[in-house]
Structures are given as structure tokens and as C-alpha cells.
Amino acid sequence: WLHRGEAPLSVLCRNAGKATEKTPSKYRCPCKPPDVERLVKKNRKKMKAFILAAGLGSRLGDLTKNKPKALVQLNGQALLGRLIGHLKSQGFDHFLVNIHHYGHMVVDYLKNNHNFGVQIELSDERSLLLDTGGAILKARHFFEGNEPVLIHNVDIISEVNLKEMLSYHLKN
């Protein structure tokens, strides 16, 4: 019932004392929920995502024998390309991708696809795989500032509406 006018104003609204005569003060919130898209465009130039793609993919067996997990195909599309496409459709335009196992293939894949029309930085772990915590520590420059950063594993397949998730995060 968050911000839908179904709960008492004292629970929902910062402006509870400003209800008008036309607004039943117990049940209607005079506030408008934030326009998340406007907020994102106004306050941030970039929506950032860190894609963890350096893993060995050992549980995938032969699928990763000669290529990185990020380039394993699902319905004719590499996992990395599918994820970048999904995140791009949700408004993300600045990415950091860590690489290790067959990292040169990921570099070539991104280059051949013109970085999918977004800004992509690489965190090169080819000399030493850092695991999740080490990868985040190495990439700490990417987290500077106050804007949220999504951290997403390349092998997680999801159609979650990230705009709604961001909206909820900004409201709370």
C-alpha cells in the first residue's frame, strides 16, 4: 500500500499535515510519487552497472572449455550480450565488466559489437582471479559518488524490472 493512498497519511506521507479539504485526511496522500525517470535524468548522467564476468565457469563443463562463461550462448545470444541488452533497455549506460578466463575473447566480443552502444570499462583480472570481494575492491573507483550501482553476475538470467527496483530504492 506504499504511496497508493490506502494507508493513514501518518504512515505514508511526509506532508500529512497538508491534506486539503477535498482529500480525506485519513486515506489520501496529497504527495505525488517521485518521477523516477526525471529524477534519474536530472540528478545523474549515468546509470552504472558492474557485471561480474571473470568466473571460470567450471560447473558448465565443456561449455567453458574453450571460452569464457560470459560468452556461453543462450538461445543464440552470449550471456554478456543478453545482460547488457537488458540493462541498456532499463536505462543503464555505463558498465564495468571484470574479465579473467579467456579475457581476450570478451575484449574482442565487446569490440566487435561496438560495446553495444554504451560506455564499457574493463577490470582486467587475467593475471589473478580476485573473486567477488576482490573484484569489488579493485573496482572501488567505479563506486565513487552517491549514485546507486547495480552489481550483477553475468550468468544470472532475469527479466526483473530494474526501473521499479530503482524507484523503490530511491523512495526508501
Short mmCIF file of N, CA and C in Angstrom, two decimals:
data_model
loop_
_atom_site.label_atom_id
_atom_site.label_comp_id
_atom_site.label_asym_id
_atom_site.label_seq_id
_atom_site.Cartn_x
_atom_site.Cartn_y
_atom_site.Cartn_z
N TRP A 1 0.79 -1.19 0.00
CA TRP A 1 0.00 0.00 0.00
C TRP A 1 0.83 1.26 0.00
N LEU A 2 2.11 1.12 -0.17
CA LEU A 2 3.01 2.26 -0.10
C LEU A 2 2.66 3.31 -1.16
N HIS A 3 2.35 4.49 -0.70
CA HIS A 3 2.09 5.67 -1.53
C HIS A 3 0.94 5.46 -2.53
N ARG A 4 -0.03 4.64 -2.19
CA ARG A 4 -1.18 4.47 -3.06
C ARG A 4 -2.45 4.99 -2.40
N GLY A 5 -2.34 5.66 -1.27
CA GLY A 5 -3.47 6.27 -0.63
C GLY A 5 -4.33 5.32 0.17
N GLU A 6 -3.86 4.12 0.45
CA GLU A 6 -4.68 3.13 1.14
C GLU A 6 -4.37 3.06 2.63
N ALA A 7 -3.37 3.77 3.09
CA ALA A 7 -2.99 3.73 4.49
C ALA A 7 -3.10 5.13 5.08
N PRO A 8 -3.17 5.24 6.40
CA PRO A 8 -3.23 6.56 7.01
C PRO A 8 -2.04 7.42 6.59
N LEU A 9 -2.29 8.72 6.43
CA LEU A 9 -1.24 9.63 5.98
C LEU A 9 -0.03 9.61 6.89
N SER A 10 -0.25 9.43 8.17
CA SER A 10 0.88 9.44 9.09
C SER A 10 1.87 8.33 8.77
N VAL A 11 1.41 7.28 8.11
CA VAL A 11 2.30 6.19 7.74
C VAL A 11 3.00 6.50 6.43
N LEU A 12 2.29 7.12 5.49
CA LEU A 12 2.79 7.27 4.14
C LEU A 12 3.50 8.57 3.80
N CYS A 13 2.98 9.67 4.26
CA CYS A 13 3.28 10.93 3.62
C CYS A 13 4.05 11.88 4.51
N ARG A 14 5.09 12.47 3.95
CA ARG A 14 5.84 13.47 4.68
C ARG A 14 5.02 14.74 4.88
N ASN A 15 4.03 14.97 4.03
CA ASN A 15 3.20 16.18 4.07
C ASN A 15 1.83 15.89 4.68
N ALA A 16 1.75 14.98 5.63
CA ALA A 16 0.47 14.57 6.19
C ALA A 16 -0.34 15.74 6.72
N GLY A 17 0.30 16.74 7.26
CA GLY A 17 -0.41 17.88 7.80
C GLY A 17 -0.91 18.84 6.75
N LYS A 18 -0.65 18.59 5.46
CA LYS A 18 -1.01 19.49 4.38
C LYS A 18 -2.17 18.98 3.54
N ALA A 19 -2.94 18.03 4.04
CA ALA A 19 -4.07 17.49 3.28
C ALA A 19 -5.09 18.60 3.04
N THR A 20 -5.71 18.62 1.88
CA THR A 20 -6.72 19.62 1.55
C THR A 20 -8.08 19.15 2.03
N GLU A 21 -9.08 20.06 1.95
CA GLU A 21 -10.45 19.71 2.36
C GLU A 21 -11.01 18.62 1.46
N LYS A 22 -10.60 18.60 0.20
CA LYS A 22 -11.10 17.61 -0.75
C LYS A 22 -10.47 16.24 -0.51
N THR A 23 -9.36 16.22 0.17
CA THR A 23 -8.65 14.97 0.42
C THR A 23 -9.05 14.42 1.78
N PRO A 24 -9.68 13.23 1.82
CA PRO A 24 -9.95 12.64 3.13
C PRO A 24 -8.62 12.44 3.85
N SER A 25 -8.41 13.21 4.89
CA SER A 25 -7.09 13.27 5.51
C SER A 25 -6.60 11.93 6.05
N LYS A 26 -7.52 11.00 6.31
CA LYS A 26 -7.07 9.71 6.82
C LYS A 26 -6.52 8.79 5.74
N TYR A 27 -7.02 8.95 4.49
CA TYR A 27 -6.70 7.93 3.50
C TYR A 27 -6.08 8.42 2.20
N ARG A 28 -6.01 9.69 1.96
CA ARG A 28 -5.45 10.16 0.70
C ARG A 28 -4.16 10.91 0.92
N CYS A 29 -3.19 10.60 0.13
CA CYS A 29 -1.89 11.26 0.22
C CYS A 29 -1.84 12.37 -0.81
N PRO A 30 -1.61 13.62 -0.42
CA PRO A 30 -1.54 14.71 -1.38
C PRO A 30 -0.23 14.72 -2.17
N CYS A 31 0.72 13.92 -1.78
CA CYS A 31 2.01 13.88 -2.48
C CYS A 31 1.89 13.07 -3.76
N LYS A 32 2.71 13.42 -4.73
CA LYS A 32 2.85 12.61 -5.92
C LYS A 32 4.11 11.77 -5.74
N PRO A 33 4.07 10.49 -6.13
CA PRO A 33 5.30 9.71 -6.03
C PRO A 33 6.36 10.33 -6.96
N PRO A 34 7.61 10.17 -6.64
CA PRO A 34 8.65 10.80 -7.47
C PRO A 34 8.65 10.25 -8.88
N ASP A 35 8.91 11.13 -9.83
CA ASP A 35 9.06 10.73 -11.22
C ASP A 35 10.50 10.22 -11.35
N VAL A 36 10.64 8.91 -11.25
CA VAL A 36 11.98 8.31 -11.18
C VAL A 36 12.79 8.60 -12.43
N GLU A 37 12.16 8.51 -13.60
CA GLU A 37 12.91 8.75 -14.83
C GLU A 37 13.45 10.18 -14.88
N ARG A 38 12.61 11.15 -14.48
CA ARG A 38 13.06 12.54 -14.44
C ARG A 38 14.17 12.71 -13.41
N LEU A 39 14.00 12.07 -12.26
CA LEU A 39 14.99 12.15 -11.19
C LEU A 39 16.32 11.58 -11.66
N VAL A 40 16.27 10.46 -12.35
CA VAL A 40 17.50 9.83 -12.84
C VAL A 40 18.18 10.74 -13.86
N LYS A 41 17.39 11.28 -14.81
CA LYS A 41 17.99 12.14 -15.84
C LYS A 41 18.54 13.43 -15.25
N LYS A 42 17.83 14.00 -14.28
CA LYS A 42 18.24 15.27 -13.70
C LYS A 42 19.46 15.14 -12.79
N ASN A 43 19.46 14.14 -11.96
CA ASN A 43 20.48 14.03 -10.92
C ASN A 43 21.66 13.15 -11.28
N ARG A 44 21.54 12.38 -12.32
CA ARG A 44 22.65 11.51 -12.71
C ARG A 44 22.75 11.50 -14.22
N LYS A 45 23.96 11.58 -14.66
CA LYS A 45 24.18 11.49 -16.09
C LYS A 45 24.27 10.04 -16.52
N LYS A 46 24.65 9.17 -15.60
CA LYS A 46 24.85 7.78 -15.96
C LYS A 46 24.20 6.86 -14.93
N MET A 47 23.65 5.76 -15.43
CA MET A 47 23.21 4.68 -14.56
C MET A 47 24.26 3.59 -14.72
N LYS A 48 24.85 3.18 -13.62
CA LYS A 48 26.02 2.32 -13.66
C LYS A 48 25.71 0.89 -13.22
N ALA A 49 26.38 -0.05 -13.89
CA ALA A 49 26.26 -1.46 -13.53
C ALA A 49 27.64 -2.11 -13.61
N PHE A 50 27.95 -2.92 -12.61
CA PHE A 50 29.19 -3.70 -12.59
C PHE A 50 28.79 -5.14 -12.88
N ILE A 51 29.28 -5.67 -13.99
CA ILE A 51 28.97 -7.04 -14.39
C ILE A 51 30.15 -7.94 -14.01
N LEU A 52 29.87 -8.90 -13.15
CA LEU A 52 30.89 -9.86 -12.74
C LEU A 52 30.94 -10.98 -13.77
N ALA A 53 31.99 -10.96 -14.58
CA ALA A 53 32.09 -11.90 -15.70
C ALA A 53 33.42 -12.63 -15.74
N ALA A 54 34.19 -12.60 -14.65
CA ALA A 54 35.53 -13.16 -14.66
C ALA A 54 35.58 -14.63 -14.27
N GLY A 55 34.48 -15.18 -13.82
CA GLY A 55 34.49 -16.56 -13.32
C GLY A 55 34.92 -17.58 -14.35
N LEU A 56 35.39 -18.71 -13.86
CA LEU A 56 35.88 -19.78 -14.73
C LEU A 56 34.76 -20.56 -15.41
N GLY A 57 33.61 -20.59 -14.81
CA GLY A 57 32.50 -21.36 -15.39
C GLY A 57 32.74 -22.85 -15.31
N SER A 58 33.47 -23.30 -14.31
CA SER A 58 33.84 -24.72 -14.22
C SER A 58 32.63 -25.63 -14.10
N ARG A 59 31.55 -25.17 -13.49
CA ARG A 59 30.35 -26.02 -13.38
C ARG A 59 29.64 -26.20 -14.72
N LEU A 60 30.01 -25.40 -15.70
CA LEU A 60 29.41 -25.53 -17.03
C LEU A 60 30.16 -26.54 -17.90
N GLY A 61 31.21 -27.12 -17.36
CA GLY A 61 31.93 -28.19 -18.04
C GLY A 61 32.46 -27.80 -19.41
N ASP A 62 32.10 -28.59 -20.42
CA ASP A 62 32.62 -28.39 -21.78
C ASP A 62 32.21 -27.06 -22.39
N LEU A 63 31.12 -26.46 -21.90
CA LEU A 63 30.68 -25.17 -22.46
C LEU A 63 31.71 -24.07 -22.27
N THR A 64 32.53 -24.20 -21.23
CA THR A 64 33.54 -23.17 -20.95
C THR A 64 34.97 -23.69 -21.11
N LYS A 65 35.10 -24.81 -21.78
CA LYS A 65 36.43 -25.38 -22.00
C LYS A 65 37.29 -24.47 -22.88
N ASN A 66 36.67 -23.87 -23.89
CA ASN A 66 37.41 -23.05 -24.85
C ASN A 66 36.90 -21.61 -24.94
N LYS A 67 36.08 -21.19 -23.99
CA LYS A 67 35.59 -19.81 -24.00
C LYS A 67 35.14 -19.42 -22.60
N PRO A 68 35.03 -18.12 -22.34
CA PRO A 68 34.61 -17.68 -21.02
C PRO A 68 33.11 -17.88 -20.80
N LYS A 69 32.73 -17.98 -19.57
CA LYS A 69 31.31 -18.15 -19.21
C LYS A 69 30.47 -17.02 -19.81
N ALA A 70 31.00 -15.83 -19.86
CA ALA A 70 30.26 -14.67 -20.37
C ALA A 70 29.85 -14.84 -21.83
N LEU A 71 30.55 -15.70 -22.56
CA LEU A 71 30.25 -15.89 -23.98
C LEU A 71 29.50 -17.19 -24.27
N VAL A 72 29.08 -17.90 -23.24
CA VAL A 72 28.23 -19.07 -23.44
C VAL A 72 26.92 -18.60 -24.05
N GLN A 73 26.46 -19.34 -25.04
CA GLN A 73 25.26 -18.95 -25.78
C GLN A 73 23.98 -19.45 -25.10
N LEU A 74 22.98 -18.61 -25.11
CA LEU A 74 21.64 -18.96 -24.66
C LEU A 74 20.68 -18.46 -25.73
N ASN A 75 20.01 -19.40 -26.38
CA ASN A 75 19.12 -19.04 -27.50
C ASN A 75 19.83 -18.19 -28.54
N GLY A 76 21.08 -18.56 -28.84
CA GLY A 76 21.83 -17.89 -29.90
C GLY A 76 22.46 -16.56 -29.51
N GLN A 77 22.43 -16.24 -28.23
CA GLN A 77 23.00 -14.97 -27.78
C GLN A 77 23.91 -15.21 -26.59
N ALA A 78 25.07 -14.56 -26.60
CA ALA A 78 26.00 -14.69 -25.48
C ALA A 78 25.38 -14.10 -24.22
N LEU A 79 25.68 -14.73 -23.08
CA LEU A 79 25.14 -14.25 -21.80
C LEU A 79 25.47 -12.77 -21.58
N LEU A 80 26.70 -12.37 -21.89
CA LEU A 80 27.10 -10.98 -21.69
C LEU A 80 26.29 -10.03 -22.55
N GLY A 81 26.11 -10.35 -23.81
CA GLY A 81 25.33 -9.50 -24.71
C GLY A 81 23.88 -9.41 -24.29
N ARG A 82 23.33 -10.53 -23.85
CA ARG A 82 21.95 -10.55 -23.39
C ARG A 82 21.77 -9.66 -22.17
N LEU A 83 22.71 -9.75 -21.22
CA LEU A 83 22.63 -8.95 -20.00
C LEU A 83 22.80 -7.47 -20.30
N ILE A 84 23.79 -7.12 -21.11
CA ILE A 84 23.98 -5.71 -21.46
C ILE A 84 22.74 -5.16 -22.15
N GLY A 85 22.16 -5.95 -23.05
CA GLY A 85 20.93 -5.51 -23.72
C GLY A 85 19.79 -5.25 -22.75
N HIS A 86 19.62 -6.16 -21.79
CA HIS A 86 18.56 -5.99 -20.80
C HIS A 86 18.82 -4.75 -19.94
N LEU A 87 20.04 -4.60 -19.48
CA LEU A 87 20.36 -3.45 -18.63
C LEU A 87 20.25 -2.14 -19.41
N LYS A 88 20.66 -2.16 -20.66
CA LYS A 88 20.54 -0.96 -21.51
C LYS A 88 19.06 -0.59 -21.67
N SER A 89 18.20 -1.58 -21.85
CA SER A 89 16.76 -1.30 -22.00
C SER A 89 16.15 -0.73 -20.73
N GLN A 90 16.84 -0.92 -19.61
CA GLN A 90 16.37 -0.40 -18.33
C GLN A 90 17.01 0.95 -17.98
N GLY A 91 17.81 1.49 -18.89
CA GLY A 91 18.38 2.82 -18.68
C GLY A 91 19.84 2.84 -18.27
N PHE A 92 20.47 1.70 -18.12
CA PHE A 92 21.89 1.67 -17.75
C PHE A 92 22.73 1.99 -18.98
N ASP A 93 23.74 2.84 -18.79
CA ASP A 93 24.57 3.21 -19.93
C ASP A 93 26.06 3.29 -19.62
N HIS A 94 26.43 2.92 -18.41
CA HIS A 94 27.84 2.93 -18.03
C HIS A 94 28.13 1.61 -17.29
N PHE A 95 29.02 0.83 -17.84
CA PHE A 95 29.28 -0.52 -17.34
C PHE A 95 30.75 -0.71 -16.99
N LEU A 96 30.96 -1.55 -16.02
CA LEU A 96 32.28 -2.08 -15.72
C LEU A 96 32.14 -3.59 -15.77
N VAL A 97 33.00 -4.25 -16.54
CA VAL A 97 32.96 -5.71 -16.68
C VAL A 97 34.33 -6.24 -16.27
N ASN A 98 34.34 -7.17 -15.31
CA ASN A 98 35.63 -7.78 -14.97
C ASN A 98 35.85 -9.01 -15.84
N ILE A 99 37.11 -9.25 -16.18
CA ILE A 99 37.46 -10.36 -17.07
C ILE A 99 38.62 -11.15 -16.48
N HIS A 100 38.65 -12.44 -16.81
CA HIS A 100 39.76 -13.31 -16.39
C HIS A 100 39.91 -14.44 -17.41
N HIS A 101 39.13 -15.51 -17.25
CA HIS A 101 39.19 -16.71 -18.09
C HIS A 101 38.88 -16.37 -19.54
N TYR A 102 39.86 -16.56 -20.44
CA TYR A 102 39.72 -16.18 -21.84
C TYR A 102 39.28 -14.72 -21.98
N GLY A 103 39.89 -13.86 -21.20
CA GLY A 103 39.54 -12.44 -21.19
C GLY A 103 39.67 -11.77 -22.54
N HIS A 104 40.66 -12.20 -23.34
CA HIS A 104 40.84 -11.60 -24.67
C HIS A 104 39.61 -11.82 -25.55
N MET A 105 38.90 -12.93 -25.33
CA MET A 105 37.70 -13.19 -26.12
C MET A 105 36.56 -12.23 -25.75
N VAL A 106 36.48 -11.87 -24.49
CA VAL A 106 35.48 -10.89 -24.06
C VAL A 106 35.81 -9.52 -24.64
N VAL A 107 37.08 -9.16 -24.60
CA VAL A 107 37.51 -7.88 -25.19
C VAL A 107 37.13 -7.83 -26.67
N ASP A 108 37.44 -8.90 -27.42
CA ASP A 108 37.11 -8.95 -28.84
C ASP A 108 35.60 -8.91 -29.07
N TYR A 109 34.85 -9.63 -28.24
CA TYR A 109 33.39 -9.66 -28.37
C TYR A 109 32.80 -8.25 -28.20
N LEU A 110 33.25 -7.56 -27.18
CA LEU A 110 32.73 -6.20 -26.95
C LEU A 110 33.13 -5.28 -28.10
N LYS A 111 34.37 -5.40 -28.56
CA LYS A 111 34.84 -4.56 -29.67
C LYS A 111 34.05 -4.85 -30.93
N ASN A 112 33.83 -6.11 -31.24
CA ASN A 112 33.07 -6.49 -32.45
C ASN A 112 31.62 -6.03 -32.39
N ASN A 113 31.10 -5.84 -31.20
CA ASN A 113 29.72 -5.38 -31.04
C ASN A 113 29.64 -3.90 -30.67
N HIS A 114 30.73 -3.18 -30.90
CA HIS A 114 30.79 -1.73 -30.66
C HIS A 114 30.30 -1.37 -29.26
N ASN A 115 30.66 -2.20 -28.28
CA ASN A 115 30.28 -2.02 -26.87
C ASN A 115 28.77 -1.84 -26.70
N PHE A 116 28.02 -2.36 -27.65
CA PHE A 116 26.56 -2.31 -27.59
C PHE A 116 26.04 -0.88 -27.45
N GLY A 117 26.84 0.07 -27.90
CA GLY A 117 26.41 1.47 -27.87
C GLY A 117 26.42 2.11 -26.50
N VAL A 118 27.13 1.52 -25.56
CA VAL A 118 27.20 2.07 -24.20
C VAL A 118 28.68 2.19 -23.79
N GLN A 119 28.92 2.90 -22.70
CA GLN A 119 30.27 3.04 -22.18
C GLN A 119 30.61 1.81 -21.35
N ILE A 120 31.68 1.13 -21.73
CA ILE A 120 32.10 -0.08 -21.00
C ILE A 120 33.57 0.05 -20.64
N GLU A 121 33.85 -0.11 -19.36
CA GLU A 121 35.22 -0.19 -18.86
C GLU A 121 35.48 -1.66 -18.50
N LEU A 122 36.74 -2.03 -18.53
CA LEU A 122 37.12 -3.39 -18.14
C LEU A 122 37.98 -3.36 -16.89
N SER A 123 37.75 -4.33 -16.03
CA SER A 123 38.61 -4.56 -14.88
C SER A 123 39.33 -5.87 -15.18
N ASP A 124 40.58 -5.77 -15.53
CA ASP A 124 41.35 -6.92 -16.02
C ASP A 124 41.93 -7.73 -14.86
N GLU A 125 41.44 -8.95 -14.72
CA GLU A 125 41.93 -9.86 -13.69
C GLU A 125 42.61 -11.08 -14.31
N ARG A 126 43.08 -10.93 -15.55
CA ARG A 126 43.67 -12.08 -16.23
C ARG A 126 44.88 -12.64 -15.51
N SER A 127 45.63 -11.79 -14.81
CA SER A 127 46.82 -12.29 -14.12
C SER A 127 46.47 -12.95 -12.78
N LEU A 128 45.33 -12.56 -12.19
CA LEU A 128 44.93 -13.13 -10.90
C LEU A 128 43.42 -12.95 -10.71
N LEU A 129 42.70 -14.05 -10.61
CA LEU A 129 41.26 -14.01 -10.37
C LEU A 129 41.03 -13.55 -8.93
N LEU A 130 40.24 -12.49 -8.75
CA LEU A 130 40.08 -11.87 -7.43
C LEU A 130 38.83 -12.30 -6.68
N ASP A 131 37.98 -13.09 -7.29
CA ASP A 131 36.69 -13.47 -6.70
C ASP A 131 35.84 -12.20 -6.49
N THR A 132 34.65 -12.36 -5.96
CA THR A 132 33.70 -11.25 -5.89
C THR A 132 34.20 -10.08 -5.04
N GLY A 133 34.61 -10.36 -3.81
CA GLY A 133 35.06 -9.29 -2.92
C GLY A 133 36.27 -8.55 -3.46
N GLY A 134 37.24 -9.29 -3.97
CA GLY A 134 38.42 -8.66 -4.54
C GLY A 134 38.11 -7.85 -5.78
N ALA A 135 37.17 -8.35 -6.59
CA ALA A 135 36.76 -7.62 -7.80
C ALA A 135 36.13 -6.29 -7.43
N ILE A 136 35.27 -6.30 -6.41
CA ILE A 136 34.62 -5.06 -5.97
C ILE A 136 35.65 -4.11 -5.40
N LEU A 137 36.58 -4.62 -4.61
CA LEU A 137 37.62 -3.77 -4.05
C LEU A 137 38.47 -3.14 -5.15
N LYS A 138 38.86 -3.93 -6.13
CA LYS A 138 39.66 -3.40 -7.24
C LYS A 138 38.89 -2.33 -8.01
N ALA A 139 37.59 -2.47 -8.08
CA ALA A 139 36.75 -1.56 -8.87
C ALA A 139 36.19 -0.41 -8.04
N ARG A 140 36.74 -0.16 -6.89
CA ARG A 140 36.16 0.84 -5.98
C ARG A 140 36.01 2.22 -6.61
N HIS A 141 36.84 2.57 -7.58
CA HIS A 141 36.70 3.86 -8.26
C HIS A 141 35.32 3.97 -8.94
N PHE A 142 34.79 2.85 -9.38
CA PHE A 142 33.51 2.83 -10.09
C PHE A 142 32.35 3.17 -9.15
N PHE A 143 32.56 3.00 -7.85
CA PHE A 143 31.52 3.22 -6.86
C PHE A 143 31.58 4.60 -6.24
N GLU A 144 32.51 5.44 -6.68
CA GLU A 144 32.61 6.78 -6.12
C GLU A 144 31.38 7.59 -6.49
N GLY A 145 30.99 8.49 -5.61
CA GLY A 145 29.80 9.30 -5.83
C GLY A 145 28.63 8.72 -5.05
N ASN A 146 27.50 9.34 -5.18
CA ASN A 146 26.32 8.94 -4.42
C ASN A 146 25.30 8.14 -5.21
N GLU A 147 25.51 7.98 -6.50
CA GLU A 147 24.53 7.27 -7.30
C GLU A 147 24.60 5.76 -7.05
N PRO A 148 23.45 5.10 -7.14
CA PRO A 148 23.43 3.64 -6.96
C PRO A 148 24.18 2.95 -8.10
N VAL A 149 24.78 1.82 -7.78
CA VAL A 149 25.45 0.99 -8.77
C VAL A 149 24.88 -0.42 -8.63
N LEU A 150 24.44 -0.98 -9.74
CA LEU A 150 23.95 -2.34 -9.75
C LEU A 150 25.13 -3.28 -9.93
N ILE A 151 25.22 -4.32 -9.11
CA ILE A 151 26.22 -5.38 -9.29
C ILE A 151 25.46 -6.62 -9.74
N HIS A 152 25.84 -7.18 -10.89
CA HIS A 152 25.07 -8.26 -11.50
C HIS A 152 26.02 -9.33 -12.02
N ASN A 153 25.79 -10.58 -11.68
CA ASN A 153 26.57 -11.68 -12.24
C ASN A 153 26.13 -11.92 -13.68
N VAL A 154 27.09 -12.21 -14.54
CA VAL A 154 26.80 -12.40 -15.96
C VAL A 154 25.90 -13.61 -16.20
N ASP A 155 25.94 -14.59 -15.31
CA ASP A 155 25.18 -15.82 -15.54
C ASP A 155 23.84 -15.85 -14.80
N ILE A 156 23.38 -14.73 -14.33
CA ILE A 156 22.04 -14.65 -13.74
C ILE A 156 21.09 -14.21 -14.84
N ILE A 157 20.09 -15.03 -15.10
CA ILE A 157 19.12 -14.73 -16.16
C ILE A 157 17.87 -14.20 -15.48
N SER A 158 17.52 -12.97 -15.79
CA SER A 158 16.38 -12.35 -15.11
C SER A 158 15.75 -11.30 -16.01
N GLU A 159 14.47 -11.12 -15.85
CA GLU A 159 13.74 -10.06 -16.54
C GLU A 159 13.15 -9.09 -15.51
N VAL A 160 13.80 -8.96 -14.37
CA VAL A 160 13.34 -8.07 -13.32
C VAL A 160 13.26 -6.65 -13.86
N ASN A 161 12.20 -5.93 -13.50
CA ASN A 161 12.06 -4.54 -13.90
C ASN A 161 12.94 -3.71 -12.98
N LEU A 162 14.10 -3.35 -13.48
CA LEU A 162 15.07 -2.64 -12.66
C LEU A 162 14.68 -1.19 -12.43
N LYS A 163 13.85 -0.62 -13.30
CA LYS A 163 13.35 0.74 -13.07
C LYS A 163 12.47 0.76 -11.82
N GLU A 164 11.62 -0.25 -11.67
CA GLU A 164 10.80 -0.34 -10.47
C GLU A 164 11.65 -0.56 -9.23
N MET A 165 12.67 -1.40 -9.36
CA MET A 165 13.55 -1.66 -8.23
C MET A 165 14.29 -0.38 -7.82
N LEU A 166 14.77 0.40 -8.80
CA LEU A 166 15.44 1.65 -8.51
C LEU A 166 14.47 2.65 -7.88
N SER A 167 13.26 2.69 -8.40
CA SER A 167 12.25 3.59 -7.83
C SER A 167 12.02 3.27 -6.37
N TYR A 168 11.86 2.02 -6.05
CA TYR A 168 11.66 1.60 -4.66
C TYR A 168 12.87 1.99 -3.81
N HIS A 169 14.05 1.77 -4.36
CA HIS A 169 15.28 2.12 -3.63
C HIS A 169 15.34 3.62 -3.35
N LEU A 170 15.02 4.45 -4.34
CA LEU A 170 15.08 5.90 -4.16
C LEU A 170 14.02 6.40 -3.19
N LYS A 171 12.87 5.75 -3.15
CA LYS A 171 11.81 6.17 -2.24
C LYS A 171 12.13 5.80 -0.80
N ASN A 172 12.91 4.76 -0.61
CA ASN A 172 13.17 4.27 0.72
C ASN A 172 14.60 4.51 1.12
#
